[in-house]
Amino acid sequence: MSQVELDTSVGYLLKMASSSLHGAMEAVLRPLGMTITHYSCLELLSQRPGLSNSELARGTFVTRQSMNVLLQALERDGLVARPERAPSGRVLPTTLTPKGRRQLATASGAVRAVEDAMLTGMSAADQEQLRRLLRSCVAALKAPADTL
Amino acid sequence: MSQVELDTSVGYLLKMASSSLHGAMEAVLRPLGMTITHYSCLELLSQRPGLSNSELARGTFVTRQSMNVLLQALERDGLVARPERAPSGRVLPTTLTPKGRRQLATASGAVRAVEDAMLTGMSAADQEQLRRLLRSCVAALKAPADTL
DNA sequence: TGACTCATGTCAGCATACTGACATACCTTG
DNA sequence: CAAGGTATGTCAGTATGCTGACATGAGTCA
């Protein structure tokens, strides 16, 4: 599998890096009985309590239907809680339960270790560069009409 | 959705960028009746004719079982061809048919446009930086034992 | 040579995410 | 106030990818 042109494609490299990270995270989360979206949901709720189903979906890059299925499971398992009735509109603010917080704590360290491993051999300046360039990619894709 | 800590996480930004690219590619490929893996498979075969099922799977970051299902569909639709019997071992070298080459040609331009859009506002030096940093991420995740 | 290991192709079952659709609540705008 | 538009939560069905398992062929090594 000698690379011909793929190594020069930013898109392919982006997919490769994302896939590598995805695999590594899966590997550490599986023994804990968690999926990546499962973990991402708890992490997001930890940093922003009261997020709604749709907001969690956008924050974890899945549809609100998928997040709904996940939230029902998390609620059933007592990891998150949602009020019976919406305080306003149809939005149901979700919060972590103590059990959810505990599960997140065990996973958080493992995930952080993976990210640290990924950044091995990268200077602080390099990391900031990488963040900047990735943000640029996202911004450029968000407004495709502006480029014409 | 004001960002608190997520914007500083390279892992989260990587997932966000990858998700954005994935969505943009999906948007341009759907009208052509192609999925991303479908396109990636044809593109890979174009650049490296004769790749086996397992090699294609690794090159597109899916399992060989998933690639097998896709290849059967592509073969049924006359986009790729595989010999009846393996020339050596069990490996079946796959090649593009003229029809497959034509379909790839129409998709290739659209995908290239998406990647170009993503790199809008990024200097050549920036792009090379990004490639270098992404390759660093992949390499660091490939050998997690070395970091301990 | 024979046993062991490994990679491959493939079948089957399962999990996860997506699209389509609907009712509901808010928020404009005439 | 009525009407249209938008966002949300949720149910269903579908699709795509994954894990588990098995047989086959090639290379390795005692």
Tab-separated table of C-alpha atoms (C1' of nucleotides) in Angstrom:
chain	number	residue	atom	x	y	z
A	1	MET	CA	0.000	0.000	0.000
A	2	SER	CA	2.537	2.584	-1.067
A	3	GLN	CA	0.852	5.969	-1.166
A	4	VAL	CA	0.592	7.691	-4.512
A	5	GLU	CA	-1.582	10.751	-4.185
A	6	LEU	CA	-3.626	10.067	-1.096
A	7	ASP	CA	-0.957	11.275	1.267
A	8	THR	CA	-1.198	14.692	-0.312
A	9	SER	CA	-4.959	14.953	0.112
A	10	VAL	CA	-5.891	16.896	3.213
A	11	GLY	CA	-9.336	15.326	3.112
A	12	TYR	CA	-7.943	11.832	3.156
A	13	LEU	CA	-5.504	12.656	5.934
A	14	LEU	CA	-8.310	14.231	7.918
A	15	LYS	CA	-10.383	11.091	7.567
A	16	MET	CA	-7.400	8.946	8.485
A	17	ALA	CA	-6.646	10.949	11.621
A	18	SER	CA	-10.279	11.002	12.650
A	19	SER	CA	-10.558	7.270	12.083
A	20	SER	CA	-7.435	6.618	14.140
A	21	LEU	CA	-8.723	8.708	17.003
A	22	HIS	CA	-12.126	7.080	16.754
A	23	GLY	CA	-10.590	3.626	16.947
A	24	ALA	CA	-8.361	4.506	19.871
A	25	MET	CA	-11.242	6.016	21.825
A	26	GLU	CA	-13.430	3.030	21.077
A	27	ALA	CA	-10.708	0.745	22.372
A	28	VAL	CA	-10.526	2.443	25.763
A	29	LEU	CA	-14.268	3.031	26.139
A	30	ARG	CA	-15.402	-0.471	25.234
A	31	PRO	CA	-14.037	-2.069	28.436
A	32	LEU	CA	-16.044	0.547	30.336
A	33	GLY	CA	-19.212	-0.437	28.506
A	34	MET	CA	-19.495	2.908	26.800
A	35	THR	CA	-19.734	3.973	23.183
A	36	ILE	CA	-18.166	7.159	21.862
A	37	THR	CA	-21.459	8.971	21.457
A	38	HIS	CA	-22.470	7.760	24.904
A	39	TYR	CA	-19.301	9.276	26.391
A	40	SER	CA	-19.559	12.440	24.306
A	41	CYS	CA	-23.077	12.994	25.550
A	42	LEU	CA	-22.058	12.707	29.198
A	43	GLU	CA	-19.027	14.936	28.661
A	44	LEU	CA	-21.136	17.567	26.957
A	45	LEU	CA	-23.711	17.464	29.730
A	46	SER	CA	-20.972	17.818	32.306
A	47	GLN	CA	-19.664	20.986	30.711
A	48	ARG	CA	-23.083	22.404	29.874
A	49	PRO	CA	-25.794	21.108	32.185
A	50	GLY	CA	-29.365	21.462	30.992
A	51	LEU	CA	-28.687	20.946	27.302
A	52	SER	CA	-31.673	19.721	25.294
A	53	ASN	CA	-31.855	16.635	23.118
A	54	SER	CA	-31.387	18.637	19.925
A	55	GLU	CA	-28.499	20.621	21.337
A	56	LEU	CA	-26.759	17.446	22.462
A	57	ALA	CA	-27.280	16.001	19.001
A	58	ARG	CA	-25.613	18.978	17.345
A	59	GLY	CA	-22.780	18.922	19.849
A	60	THR	CA	-22.027	15.271	19.196
A	61	PHE	CA	-22.593	15.419	15.425
A	62	VAL	CA	-25.524	13.022	15.230
A	63	THR	CA	-29.177	13.582	14.399
A	64	ARG	CA	-31.629	14.459	17.131
A	65	GLN	CA	-33.382	11.154	16.465
A	66	SER	CA	-30.237	9.199	17.244
A	67	MET	CA	-29.579	11.252	20.335
A	68	ASN	CA	-33.141	10.664	21.442
A	69	VAL	CA	-32.624	6.907	21.356
A	70	LEU	CA	-29.396	7.262	23.309
A	71	LEU	CA	-30.940	9.588	25.898
A	72	GLN	CA	-33.781	7.160	26.519
A	73	ALA	CA	-31.226	4.446	27.245
A	74	LEU	CA	-29.140	6.721	29.458
A	75	GLU	CA	-32.273	7.782	31.314
A	76	ARG	CA	-33.358	4.167	31.744
A	77	ASP	CA	-29.928	3.355	33.176
A	78	GLY	CA	-30.117	6.283	35.554
A	79	LEU	CA	-27.198	8.215	34.087
A	80	VAL	CA	-29.150	11.300	33.085
A	81	ALA	CA	-32.453	12.847	34.114
A	82	ARG	CA	-35.097	14.808	32.267
A	83	PRO	CA	-38.181	16.512	33.693
A	84	GLU	CA	-41.591	15.040	32.968
A	85	ARG	CA	-42.886	18.212	31.405
A	86	ALA	CA	-41.042	20.892	29.470
A	87	PRO	CA	-40.511	24.094	31.458
A	88	SER	CA	-40.914	26.047	28.250
A	89	GLY	CA	-41.834	24.980	24.755
A	90	ARG	CA	-41.003	21.366	24.037
A	91	VAL	CA	-37.389	21.581	25.157
A	92	LEU	CA	-36.477	19.088	27.867
A	93	PRO	CA	-33.326	20.175	29.724
A	94	THR	CA	-31.143	17.178	30.518
A	95	THR	CA	-28.835	16.840	33.509
A	96	LEU	CA	-26.323	14.291	34.747
A	97	THR	CA	-27.216	12.160	37.755
A	98	PRO	CA	-24.547	11.351	40.365
A	99	LYS	CA	-24.273	7.913	38.763
A	100	GLY	CA	-23.725	9.517	35.371
A	101	ARG	CA	-21.114	11.804	36.822
A	102	ARG	CA	-19.275	8.847	38.320
A	103	GLN	CA	-19.296	6.933	35.047
A	104	LEU	CA	-18.038	9.982	33.199
A	105	ALA	CA	-15.199	10.404	35.684
A	106	THR	CA	-13.826	6.944	34.947
A	107	ALA	CA	-14.050	7.451	31.201
A	108	SER	CA	-12.745	10.990	31.164
A	109	GLY	CA	-9.252	10.026	32.219
A	110	ALA	CA	-8.975	7.285	29.624
A	111	VAL	CA	-10.101	9.577	26.839
A	112	ARG	CA	-7.772	12.334	27.939
A	113	ALA	CA	-4.903	9.845	27.842
A	114	VAL	CA	-5.755	8.978	24.265
A	115	GLU	CA	-5.793	12.604	23.233
A	116	ASP	CA	-2.499	13.194	25.014
A	117	ALA	CA	-0.995	10.228	23.191
A	118	MET	CA	-2.210	11.672	19.913
A	119	LEU	CA	-0.457	14.955	20.633
A	120	THR	CA	2.808	13.272	21.560
A	121	GLY	CA	5.730	14.972	19.886
A	122	MET	CA	3.719	18.067	19.095
A	123	SER	CA	4.827	21.383	20.542
A	124	ALA	CA	2.351	23.762	22.131
A	125	ALA	CA	2.717	26.004	19.110
A	126	ASP	CA	2.006	23.089	16.798
A	127	GLN	CA	-1.126	22.230	18.734
A	128	GLU	CA	-2.379	25.793	18.493
A	129	GLN	CA	-1.620	25.744	14.755
A	130	LEU	CA	-3.569	22.539	14.376
A	131	ARG	CA	-6.534	23.977	16.230
A	132	ARG	CA	-6.460	27.063	14.067
A	133	LEU	CA	-6.283	25.096	10.817
A	134	LEU	CA	-9.062	22.726	11.824
A	135	ARG	CA	-11.271	25.645	12.764
A	136	SER	CA	-10.514	27.136	9.371
A	137	CYS	CA	-11.665	23.938	7.657
A	138	VAL	CA	-14.930	23.926	9.584
A	139	ALA	CA	-15.596	27.581	8.872
A	140	ALA	CA	-14.842	27.200	5.169
A	141	LEU	CA	-17.213	24.260	4.834
A	142	LYS	CA	-19.971	26.002	6.724
A	143	ALA	CA	-20.379	28.707	4.079
A	144	PRO	CA	-19.832	27.082	0.695
A	145	ALA	CA	-21.811	29.784	-1.124
A	146	ASP	CA	-19.339	32.496	-0.136
A	147	THR	CA	-16.614	30.914	-2.178
A	148	LEU	CA	-18.349	31.433	-5.503
B	1	MET	CA	-23.992	26.805	22.594
B	2	SER	CA	-21.147	29.029	23.740
B	3	GLN	CA	-17.980	26.972	23.829
B	4	VAL	CA	-16.328	26.432	27.176
B	5	GLU	CA	-13.558	23.915	26.810
B	6	LEU	CA	-14.468	22.004	23.698
B	7	ASP	CA	-12.916	24.540	21.370
B	8	THR	CA	-9.578	23.873	22.991
B	9	SER	CA	-9.758	20.120	22.537
B	10	VAL	CA	-7.918	18.992	19.438
B	11	GLY	CA	-9.889	15.750	19.477
B	12	TYR	CA	-13.184	17.570	19.432
B	13	LEU	CA	-12.057	19.921	16.679
B	14	LEU	CA	-10.806	16.964	14.681
B	15	LYS	CA	-14.170	15.276	14.981
B	16	MET	CA	-15.932	18.499	14.079
B	17	ALA	CA	-13.815	19.041	10.970
B	18	SER	CA	-14.186	15.447	9.898
B	19	SER	CA	-17.930	15.608	10.427
B	20	SER	CA	-18.186	18.813	8.402
B	21	LEU	CA	-16.239	17.299	5.543
B	22	HIS	CA	-18.274	14.119	5.739
B	23	GLY	CA	-21.498	16.067	5.541
B	24	ALA	CA	-20.323	18.199	2.641
B	25	MET	CA	-19.154	15.182	0.668
B	26	GLU	CA	-22.391	13.360	1.375
B	27	ALA	CA	-24.311	16.354	0.086
B	28	VAL	CA	-22.570	16.362	-3.283
B	29	LEU	CA	-22.449	12.575	-3.687
B	30	ARG	CA	-26.071	11.879	-2.832
B	31	PRO	CA	-27.449	13.445	-6.044
B	32	LEU	CA	-25.076	11.148	-7.928
B	33	GLY	CA	-26.462	8.113	-6.138
B	34	MET	CA	-23.183	7.406	-4.406
B	35	THR	CA	-22.188	7.025	-0.783
B	36	ILE	CA	-18.847	8.171	0.589
B	37	THR	CA	-17.453	4.677	0.976
B	38	HIS	CA	-18.747	3.859	-2.495
B	39	TYR	CA	-16.841	6.819	-3.922
B	40	SER	CA	-13.745	6.170	-1.824
B	41	CYS	CA	-13.612	2.618	-3.086
B	42	LEU	CA	-13.730	3.690	-6.729
B	43	GLU	CA	-11.160	6.422	-6.147
B	44	LEU	CA	-8.817	3.998	-4.444
B	45	LEU	CA	-9.190	1.480	-7.248
B	46	SER	CA	-8.493	4.171	-9.785
B	47	GLN	CA	-5.206	5.082	-8.157
B	48	ARG	CA	-4.226	1.512	-7.347
B	49	PRO	CA	-5.806	-1.023	-9.684
B	50	GLY	CA	-5.881	-4.596	-8.494
B	51	LEU	CA	-6.380	-3.905	-4.809
B	52	SER	CA	-7.978	-6.744	-2.861
B	53	ASN	CA	-11.098	-6.555	-0.703
B	54	SER	CA	-9.090	-6.359	2.523
B	55	GLU	CA	-6.740	-3.723	1.151
B	56	LEU	CA	-9.672	-1.616	0.007
B	57	ALA	CA	-11.204	-1.969	3.441
B	58	ARG	CA	-8.066	-0.685	5.141
B	59	GLY	CA	-7.758	2.137	2.643
B	60	THR	CA	-11.290	3.331	3.285
B	61	PHE	CA	-11.244	2.720	7.053
B	62	VAL	CA	-13.987	0.114	7.210
B	63	THR	CA	-13.888	-3.588	8.020
B	64	ARG	CA	-13.294	-6.117	5.281
B	65	GLN	CA	-16.793	-7.456	5.907
B	66	SER	CA	-18.353	-4.090	5.129
B	67	MET	CA	-16.181	-3.659	2.061
B	68	ASN	CA	-17.186	-7.103	0.916
B	69	VAL	CA	-20.860	-6.137	0.962
B	70	LEU	CA	-20.089	-2.965	-0.970
B	71	LEU	CA	-17.950	-4.759	-3.533
B	72	GLN	CA	-20.701	-7.272	-4.214
B	73	ALA	CA	-23.069	-4.392	-4.937
B	74	LEU	CA	-20.540	-2.607	-7.125
B	75	GLU	CA	-19.841	-5.826	-8.996
B	76	ARG	CA	-23.563	-6.443	-9.458
B	77	ASP	CA	-23.941	-2.936	-10.875
B	78	GLY	CA	-21.028	-3.457	-13.235
B	79	LEU	CA	-18.766	-0.820	-11.721
B	80	VAL	CA	-15.943	-3.136	-10.693
B	81	ALA	CA	-14.794	-6.606	-11.736
B	82	ARG	CA	-13.184	-9.471	-9.888
B	83	PRO	CA	-11.862	-12.729	-11.327
B	84	GLU	CA	-13.744	-15.959	-10.662
B	85	ARG	CA	-10.779	-17.649	-9.080
B	86	ALA	CA	-7.927	-16.170	-7.088
B	87	PRO	CA	-4.649	-16.007	-9.023
B	88	SER	CA	-2.795	-16.690	-5.795
B	89	GLY	CA	-4.023	-17.481	-2.319
B	90	ARG	CA	-7.517	-16.225	-1.636
B	91	VAL	CA	-6.847	-12.656	-2.728
B	92	LEU	CA	-9.173	-11.406	-5.446
B	93	PRO	CA	-7.683	-8.400	-7.282
B	94	THR	CA	-10.387	-5.846	-8.094
B	95	THR	CA	-10.409	-3.495	-11.064
B	96	LEU	CA	-12.612	-0.678	-12.314
B	97	THR	CA	-14.800	-1.278	-15.333
B	98	PRO	CA	-15.247	1.475	-17.944
B	99	LYS	CA	-18.643	2.148	-16.377
B	100	GLY	CA	-17.028	2.468	-12.964
B	101	ARG	CA	-14.420	4.814	-14.374
B	102	ARG	CA	-17.127	7.007	-15.861
B	103	GLN	CA	-19.071	7.189	-12.620
B	104	LEU	CA	-15.912	8.052	-10.727
B	105	ALA	CA	-15.117	10.854	-13.175
B	106	THR	CA	-18.389	12.625	-12.453
B	107	ALA	CA	-17.956	12.305	-8.715
B	108	SER	CA	-14.290	13.171	-8.629
B	109	GLY	CA	-14.818	16.750	-9.670
B	110	ALA	CA	-17.527	17.332	-7.100
B	111	VAL	CA	-15.421	15.923	-4.303
B	112	ARG	CA	-12.390	17.926	-5.347
B	113	ALA	CA	-14.520	21.058	-5.253
B	114	VAL	CA	-15.529	20.281	-1.680
B	115	GLU	CA	-11.943	19.806	-0.621
B	116	ASP	CA	-10.937	23.021	-2.359
B	117	ALA	CA	-13.724	24.838	-0.552
B	118	MET	CA	-12.477	23.433	2.737
B	119	LEU	CA	-8.993	24.797	2.063
B	120	THR	CA	-10.269	28.241	1.149
B	121	GLY	CA	-8.252	30.922	2.871
B	122	MET	CA	-5.434	28.552	3.684
B	123	SER	CA	-1.994	29.269	2.276
B	124	ALA	CA	0.089	26.557	0.682
B	125	ALA	CA	2.335	26.620	3.738
B	126	ASP	CA	-0.685	26.230	6.010
B	127	GLN	CA	-1.880	23.247	4.029
B	128	GLU	CA	1.502	21.589	4.291
B	129	GLN	CA	1.500	22.298	8.025
B	130	LEU	CA	-1.920	20.742	8.367
B	131	ARG	CA	-0.817	17.646	6.487
B	132	ARG	CA	2.235	17.323	8.687
B	133	LEU	CA	0.270	17.698	11.904
B	134	LEU	CA	-2.411	15.249	10.847
B	135	ARG	CA	0.229	12.696	9.907
B	136	SER	CA	1.764	13.239	13.333
B	137	CYS	CA	-1.563	12.466	15.007
B	138	VAL	CA	-1.954	9.249	13.053
B	139	ALA	CA	1.591	8.131	13.789
B	140	ALA	CA	1.266	8.885	17.499
B	141	LEU	CA	-1.946	6.906	17.794
B	142	LYS	CA	-0.527	3.961	15.890
B	143	ALA	CA	2.061	3.212	18.571
B	144	PRO	CA	0.412	3.878	21.917
B	145	ALA	CA	2.814	1.562	23.793
B	146	ASP	CA	5.787	3.746	22.951
B	147	THR	CA	4.468	6.562	25.047
B	148	LEU	CA	4.649	4.698	28.334
C	1	DT	C1'	6.425	-33.538	6.283
C	2	DG	C1'	3.106	-31.853	9.714
C	3	DA	C1'	1.584	-28.464	12.980
C	4	DC	C1'	1.093	-23.730	13.818
C	5	DT	C1'	0.200	-19.047	12.662
C	6	DC	C1'	-1.666	-15.634	9.903
C	7	DA	C1'	-4.388	-13.267	6.310
C	8	DT	C1'	-8.170	-13.543	3.344
C	9	DG	C1'	-13.115	-13.982	1.577
C	10	DT	C1'	-17.538	-14.693	3.079
C	11	DC	C1'	-21.890	-15.665	5.724
C	12	DA	C1'	-24.961	-14.437	9.542
C	13	DG	C1'	-26.697	-11.537	13.281
C	14	DC	C1'	-26.548	-7.220	15.718
C	15	DA	C1'	-25.826	-2.316	16.702
C	16	DT	C1'	-25.871	2.179	15.637
C	17	DA	C1'	-27.123	6.103	12.860
C	18	DC	C1'	-30.001	7.967	9.318
C	19	DT	C1'	-34.334	9.471	6.664
C	20	DG	C1'	-39.253	10.196	6.737
C	21	DA	C1'	-43.127	11.638	9.158
C	22	DC	C1'	-46.115	13.713	12.671
C	23	DA	C1'	-47.835	16.554	16.544
C	24	DT	C1'	-46.731	20.329	19.366
C	25	DA	C1'	-45.028	24.821	20.951
C	26	DC	C1'	-42.967	29.268	20.003
C	27	DC	C1'	-42.243	33.278	17.208
C	28	DT	C1'	-42.826	36.172	13.757
C	29	DT	C1'	-45.648	38.978	10.344
C	30	DG	C1'	-49.551	40.451	7.992
D	1	DC	C1'	-55.826	37.909	16.026
D	2	DA	C1'	-54.858	34.462	12.450
D	3	DA	C1'	-51.371	32.268	9.592
D	4	DG	C1'	-47.114	30.895	8.235
D	5	DG	C1'	-42.513	29.496	9.476
D	6	DT	C1'	-39.316	27.306	12.493
D	7	DA	C1'	-37.643	24.246	16.116
D	8	DT	C1'	-38.438	20.506	19.091
D	9	DG	C1'	-39.458	15.604	20.777
D	10	DT	C1'	-40.697	11.293	19.217
D	11	DC	C1'	-42.158	7.079	16.537
D	12	DA	C1'	-41.199	4.020	12.624
D	13	DG	C1'	-38.579	1.882	9.018
D	14	DT	C1'	-34.205	1.550	6.590
D	15	DA	C1'	-29.389	1.436	5.821
D	16	DT	C1'	-24.843	1.074	6.748
D	17	DG	C1'	-21.109	-0.702	9.534
D	18	DC	C1'	-19.566	-3.826	13.077
D	19	DT	C1'	-18.641	-8.324	15.690
D	20	DG	C1'	-18.565	-13.285	15.589
D	21	DA	C1'	-17.593	-17.291	13.122
D	22	DC	C1'	-15.911	-20.479	9.602
D	23	DA	C1'	-13.271	-22.423	5.712
D	24	DT	C1'	-9.367	-21.792	2.772
D	25	DG	C1'	-4.737	-20.774	1.195
D	26	DA	C1'	0.182	-19.372	2.198
D	27	DG	C1'	4.156	-18.991	4.930
D	28	DT	C1'	7.031	-20.653	9.117
D	29	DC	C1'	9.351	-23.749	11.881
D	30	DA	C1'	10.429	-27.819	14.482
